[in-house]
Amino acid sequence: MAEPASLRDRLRQLPSVKAEFPYFDTDRAPDEPLALLVEWLEAAIDGGVLQPHAMSIATATVDGHPSNRTLLLKDVDEKSVWFASLSSGPKGLELSENPEAALVLYWREQGRQIRLVGTVEEGPRAVSERDFLQRQPSARARAIAGRQSEPIEDFDLHLRPALKKLEANPDFVPVDWVAYRLSPWSVEFWQAERARDQVRLRYLREHAGWVKDVLWP
Ligand SMILES: Cc1cc2nc3c(=O)[nH]c(=O)nc-3n(C[C@H](O)[C@H](O)[C@H](O)COP(=O)(O)O)c2cc1C
């Protein structure tokens, strides 16, 4: 009887995606990277990409210990991409001591990746409040029931009073719910393509504008 393939072999044999991906004409890319990000994001939404707004965001302590997690992209404006979280949790504390962060969006259905590196700051309070109040009641209750990323002692014991608090005051927003904006100084677009294998275009912020370079894959 044949030996079952090792995990290593199974990983090596996984097929690469053979879809007909969009053509990336780097000569026609806009001068502003966030304009291209919005163009690709809308194509991902229109093309039915699953959770196109799920992105990974890496932060680090001042002494260089990194951590990474998935968050939801909340908005994109001319200068920034937005996400929301608790400023009292690990990522919030890291961002308060080291506001540099790196972010990745990957849309496998379209063979596309976007990487951003930039500086994170808290957005206006009104944006954080609107974001929190648009969350499902259960998500709002969880956010105020305990401290994010701390061990749970008794879930129900803490959730019940949180739900009661929100019932009594539906407009309650905890002070540590924060809408953050990341303003990038580097944005790279990566497109898998059959003909050319992969195409990379990087924008680097320089003075008031952006410098574009096509990079070796
Ligand atoms: C698809 C997905 C979306 C998520 N969206 C958020 C989010 O928008 N905000 C958030 O605080 N955590 C979100 N999380 C949970 C985070 O990944 C993470 O577990 C949590 O924020 C604690 O991170 P920290 O301990 O690094 O602070 C999401 C997780 C997944 C898988």
CSV table of C-alpha atoms and ligand atoms in Angstrom, one decimal:
chain,number,residue,atom,x,y,z
A,1,MET,CA,0.0,0.0,0.0
A,2,ALA,CA,1.3,3.4,-1.0
A,3,GLU,CA,2.6,5.6,1.9
A,4,PRO,CA,0.3,8.6,2.4
A,5,ALA,CA,1.8,11.8,1.0
A,6,SER,CA,3.6,13.9,3.6
A,7,LEU,CA,2.2,17.2,4.4
A,8,ARG,CA,5.3,18.8,2.8
A,9,ASP,CA,4.5,16.9,-0.4
A,10,ARG,CA,0.9,17.8,-0.3
A,11,LEU,CA,1.7,21.5,0.1
A,12,ARG,CA,4.2,21.3,-2.8
A,13,GLN,CA,1.6,19.6,-5.0
A,14,LEU,CA,-1.2,22.2,-4.4
A,15,PRO,CA,-2.2,23.7,-7.8
A,16,SER,CA,-1.4,27.3,-8.5
A,17,VAL,CA,-4.5,29.3,-9.4
A,18,LYS,CA,-5.1,29.2,-13.1
A,19,ALA,CA,-7.9,31.8,-13.4
A,20,GLU,CA,-8.0,34.5,-16.1
A,21,PHE,CA,-7.0,37.4,-14.0
A,22,PRO,CA,-7.5,41.1,-14.8
A,23,TYR,CA,-4.8,42.7,-16.9
A,24,PHE,CA,-2.8,45.3,-14.9
A,25,ASP,CA,-1.7,48.1,-17.2
A,26,THR,CA,0.8,49.9,-14.9
A,27,ASP,CA,1.3,52.7,-17.5
A,28,ARG,CA,-2.3,53.8,-17.0
A,29,ALA,CA,-2.2,53.6,-13.2
A,30,PRO,CA,-3.4,56.8,-11.5
A,31,ASP,CA,-1.0,59.2,-9.7
A,32,GLU,CA,-2.7,58.5,-6.4
A,33,PRO,CA,-2.4,55.0,-4.9
A,34,LEU,CA,-5.6,55.2,-2.9
A,35,ALA,CA,-7.5,56.0,-6.1
A,36,LEU,CA,-6.2,52.7,-7.5
A,37,LEU,CA,-7.0,50.9,-4.2
A,38,VAL,CA,-10.6,52.0,-4.5
A,39,GLU,CA,-10.7,50.9,-8.2
A,40,TRP,CA,-9.5,47.4,-7.2
A,41,LEU,CA,-11.7,47.3,-4.1
A,42,GLU,CA,-14.8,48.1,-6.2
A,43,ALA,CA,-13.8,45.4,-8.7
A,44,ALA,CA,-13.4,42.9,-5.9
A,45,ILE,CA,-16.9,43.8,-4.5
A,46,ASP,CA,-18.5,43.7,-7.9
A,47,GLY,CA,-16.6,40.5,-8.8
A,48,GLY,CA,-18.0,38.7,-5.7
A,49,VAL,CA,-14.7,38.3,-3.8
A,50,LEU,CA,-15.4,36.7,-0.4
A,51,GLN,CA,-14.9,39.3,2.3
A,52,PRO,CA,-12.9,41.7,0.2
A,53,HIS,CA,-12.7,44.0,3.2
A,54,ALA,CA,-10.9,41.5,5.4
A,55,MET,CA,-7.3,42.7,5.7
A,56,SER,CA,-4.3,41.8,7.9
A,57,ILE,CA,-2.7,44.5,9.9
A,58,ALA,CA,0.7,44.2,11.5
A,59,THR,CA,1.8,46.3,14.4
A,60,ALA,CA,4.9,46.2,16.6
A,61,THR,CA,6.0,47.3,20.0
A,62,VAL,CA,8.7,50.0,20.2
A,63,ASP,CA,11.3,47.3,20.9
A,64,GLY,CA,10.3,45.5,17.7
A,65,HIS,CA,8.0,42.6,18.8
A,66,PRO,CA,5.6,42.2,15.9
A,67,SER,CA,2.0,41.0,15.9
A,68,ASN,CA,-0.6,40.6,13.2
A,69,ARG,CA,-4.3,40.0,12.9
A,70,THR,CA,-7.3,40.3,10.6
A,71,LEU,CA,-9.5,43.4,10.7
A,72,LEU,CA,-12.3,44.8,8.6
A,73,LEU,CA,-11.6,47.7,6.3
A,74,LYS,CA,-14.2,50.4,7.2
A,75,ASP,CA,-13.6,53.1,4.6
A,76,VAL,CA,-11.1,54.7,2.3
A,77,ASP,CA,-10.8,58.4,1.7
A,78,GLU,CA,-8.3,60.5,-0.2
A,79,LYS,CA,-5.5,60.1,2.3
A,80,SER,CA,-6.3,57.1,4.5
A,81,VAL,CA,-7.7,53.7,5.0
A,82,TRP,CA,-9.9,53.2,8.0
A,83,PHE,CA,-10.4,50.4,10.5
A,84,ALA,CA,-11.9,50.2,14.0
A,85,SER,CA,-10.9,48.5,17.2
A,86,LEU,CA,-10.5,48.9,21.0
A,87,SER,CA,-7.6,51.2,21.9
A,88,SER,CA,-7.3,49.3,25.2
A,89,GLY,CA,-6.4,46.0,23.5
A,90,PRO,CA,-3.0,44.8,22.5
A,91,LYS,CA,-3.0,46.4,19.0
A,92,GLY,CA,-4.3,49.6,20.4
A,93,LEU,CA,-1.6,49.8,23.0
A,94,GLU,CA,1.0,49.0,20.4
A,95,LEU,CA,-0.3,51.7,18.1
A,96,SER,CA,-0.2,54.2,20.9
A,97,GLU,CA,3.5,53.6,21.5
A,98,ASN,CA,4.4,52.9,17.8
A,99,PRO,CA,2.0,54.3,15.3
A,100,GLU,CA,3.6,52.6,12.2
A,101,ALA,CA,1.6,49.7,10.8
A,102,ALA,CA,1.6,47.4,7.7
A,103,LEU,CA,-1.5,46.2,6.1
A,104,VAL,CA,-2.3,43.6,3.5
A,105,LEU,CA,-5.4,42.9,1.4
A,106,TYR,CA,-5.4,39.7,-0.6
A,107,TRP,CA,-8.1,38.8,-3.1
A,108,ARG,CA,-7.2,35.3,-4.4
A,109,GLU,CA,-10.2,35.1,-6.8
A,110,GLN,CA,-8.6,38.0,-8.7
A,111,GLY,CA,-5.0,37.2,-8.0
A,112,ARG,CA,-4.5,40.6,-6.4
A,113,GLN,CA,-2.6,41.8,-3.3
A,114,ILE,CA,-2.3,45.3,-2.0
A,115,ARG,CA,0.3,46.2,0.7
A,116,LEU,CA,0.4,49.4,2.6
A,117,VAL,CA,2.8,50.8,5.2
A,118,GLY,CA,2.0,54.0,7.0
A,119,THR,CA,1.2,55.9,10.1
A,120,VAL,CA,-1.9,55.3,12.2
A,121,GLU,CA,-3.8,57.9,14.1
A,122,GLU,CA,-7.1,58.1,15.9
A,123,GLY,CA,-9.9,59.6,13.8
A,124,PRO,CA,-12.5,62.1,15.1
A,125,ARG,CA,-14.7,60.9,18.0
A,126,ALA,CA,-17.8,61.2,15.9
A,127,VAL,CA,-16.5,58.6,13.4
A,128,SER,CA,-15.7,56.1,16.2
A,129,GLU,CA,-19.2,56.6,17.7
A,130,ARG,CA,-20.9,56.1,14.3
A,131,ASP,CA,-18.9,53.0,13.7
A,132,PHE,CA,-19.7,51.5,17.1
A,133,LEU,CA,-23.4,52.3,16.8
A,134,GLN,CA,-23.6,50.5,13.4
A,135,ARG,CA,-22.3,47.3,14.9
A,136,GLN,CA,-24.7,44.4,15.8
A,137,PRO,CA,-26.0,44.6,19.4
A,138,SER,CA,-24.2,41.4,20.3
A,139,ALA,CA,-20.9,42.7,19.0
A,140,ARG,CA,-21.4,46.0,20.9
A,141,ALA,CA,-22.1,44.0,24.1
A,142,ARG,CA,-19.0,41.8,23.7
A,143,ALA,CA,-16.9,44.9,23.2
A,144,ILE,CA,-17.9,46.4,26.5
A,145,ALA,CA,-18.2,43.1,28.5
A,146,GLY,CA,-14.6,42.4,29.0
A,147,ARG,CA,-11.1,43.4,28.0
A,148,GLN,CA,-10.2,42.4,24.4
A,149,SER,CA,-7.6,39.6,24.2
A,150,GLU,CA,-7.7,38.9,28.0
A,151,PRO,CA,-8.7,35.4,29.2
A,152,ILE,CA,-12.4,35.0,29.8
A,153,GLU,CA,-13.4,34.0,33.3
A,154,ASP,CA,-17.2,33.8,32.9
A,155,PHE,CA,-18.6,34.9,29.6
A,156,ASP,CA,-22.3,35.0,30.6
A,157,LEU,CA,-21.6,36.7,33.9
A,158,HIS,CA,-19.9,39.6,32.1
A,159,LEU,CA,-22.1,39.6,29.0
A,160,ARG,CA,-25.5,40.0,30.8
A,161,PRO,CA,-24.7,43.3,32.5
A,162,ALA,CA,-23.2,44.6,29.2
A,163,LEU,CA,-26.5,43.7,27.4
A,164,LYS,CA,-28.5,45.4,30.1
A,165,LYS,CA,-26.3,48.5,29.9
A,166,LEU,CA,-27.0,48.7,26.2
A,167,GLU,CA,-30.7,48.1,26.6
A,168,ALA,CA,-30.9,51.0,29.1
A,169,ASN,CA,-28.6,53.3,27.0
A,170,PRO,CA,-28.6,52.2,23.3
A,171,ASP,CA,-26.4,55.1,22.3
A,172,PHE,CA,-23.6,54.1,24.7
A,173,VAL,CA,-20.2,54.1,23.1
A,174,PRO,CA,-17.2,53.1,25.1
A,175,VAL,CA,-14.4,55.6,25.1
A,176,ASP,CA,-11.9,53.0,24.0
A,177,TRP,CA,-13.7,52.2,20.7
A,178,VAL,CA,-11.7,53.9,18.1
A,179,ALA,CA,-11.9,54.5,14.4
A,180,TYR,CA,-8.3,54.6,13.2
A,181,ARG,CA,-6.9,55.9,10.0
A,182,LEU,CA,-3.7,54.6,8.4
A,183,SER,CA,-2.1,57.2,6.0
A,184,PRO,CA,0.3,55.2,3.9
A,185,TRP,CA,3.8,56.3,2.7
A,186,SER,CA,4.2,53.1,0.7
A,187,VAL,CA,1.5,51.3,-1.3
A,188,GLU,CA,2.2,48.3,-3.5
A,189,PHE,CA,-0.1,46.6,-6.0
A,190,TRP,CA,0.5,43.0,-7.0
A,191,GLN,CA,-1.3,41.3,-9.8
A,192,ALA,CA,-0.9,37.6,-10.8
A,193,GLU,CA,-1.1,37.2,-14.5
A,194,ARG,CA,-0.8,34.3,-16.9
A,195,ALA,CA,1.3,36.0,-19.5
A,196,ARG,CA,3.7,37.9,-17.3
A,197,ASP,CA,3.5,35.8,-14.1
A,198,GLN,CA,3.2,38.7,-11.7
A,199,VAL,CA,3.3,42.4,-12.0
A,200,ARG,CA,4.1,44.8,-9.1
A,201,LEU,CA,3.7,48.5,-8.9
A,202,ARG,CA,4.9,50.4,-5.9
A,203,TYR,CA,4.0,54.0,-4.9
A,204,LEU,CA,6.3,55.8,-2.5
A,205,ARG,CA,5.3,59.1,-1.0
A,206,GLU,CA,7.8,61.8,-1.8
A,207,HIS,CA,7.2,65.4,-0.7
A,208,ALA,CA,3.7,66.3,-1.8
A,209,GLY,CA,3.3,63.5,-4.4
A,210,TRP,CA,4.0,59.9,-5.2
A,211,VAL,CA,6.8,58.2,-7.1
A,212,LYS,CA,5.8,55.0,-9.0
A,213,ASP,CA,8.1,52.0,-9.7
A,214,VAL,CA,7.4,48.7,-11.4
A,215,LEU,CA,9.3,46.1,-9.3
A,216,TRP,CA,10.9,42.8,-10.1
A,217,PRO,CA,8.7,40.0,-8.9
B,1,LIG,C1,-12.5,38.4,9.3
B,1,LIG,C2,-12.2,39.1,10.6
B,1,LIG,C3,-12.5,40.4,10.9
B,1,LIG,C4,-12.2,41.0,12.1
B,1,LIG,N1,-12.5,42.3,12.3
B,1,LIG,C5,-12.1,42.9,13.4
B,1,LIG,C6,-12.3,44.4,13.6
B,1,LIG,O1,-12.9,45.0,12.6
B,1,LIG,N2,-12.0,44.9,14.7
B,1,LIG,C7,-11.4,44.2,15.7
B,1,LIG,O2,-11.0,44.8,16.8
B,1,LIG,N3,-11.1,42.9,15.6
B,1,LIG,C8,-11.5,42.2,14.5
B,1,LIG,N4,-11.2,40.9,14.3
B,1,LIG,C9,-10.6,40.2,15.4
B,1,LIG,C10,-9.0,40.4,15.3
B,1,LIG,O3,-8.5,39.6,14.3
B,1,LIG,C11,-8.3,40.2,16.7
B,1,LIG,O4,-8.6,38.9,17.1
B,1,LIG,C12,-8.7,41.2,17.8
B,1,LIG,O5,-8.9,42.5,17.2
B,1,LIG,C13,-7.7,41.2,18.9
B,1,LIG,O6,-6.4,41.6,18.4
B,1,LIG,P1,-5.2,42.1,19.3
B,1,LIG,O7,-5.1,41.1,20.4
B,1,LIG,O8,-4.0,42.0,18.4
B,1,LIG,O9,-5.5,43.5,19.7
B,1,LIG,C14,-11.5,40.2,13.1
B,1,LIG,C15,-11.2,38.9,12.8
B,1,LIG,C16,-11.5,38.3,11.6
B,1,LIG,C17,-11.0,36.9,11.3
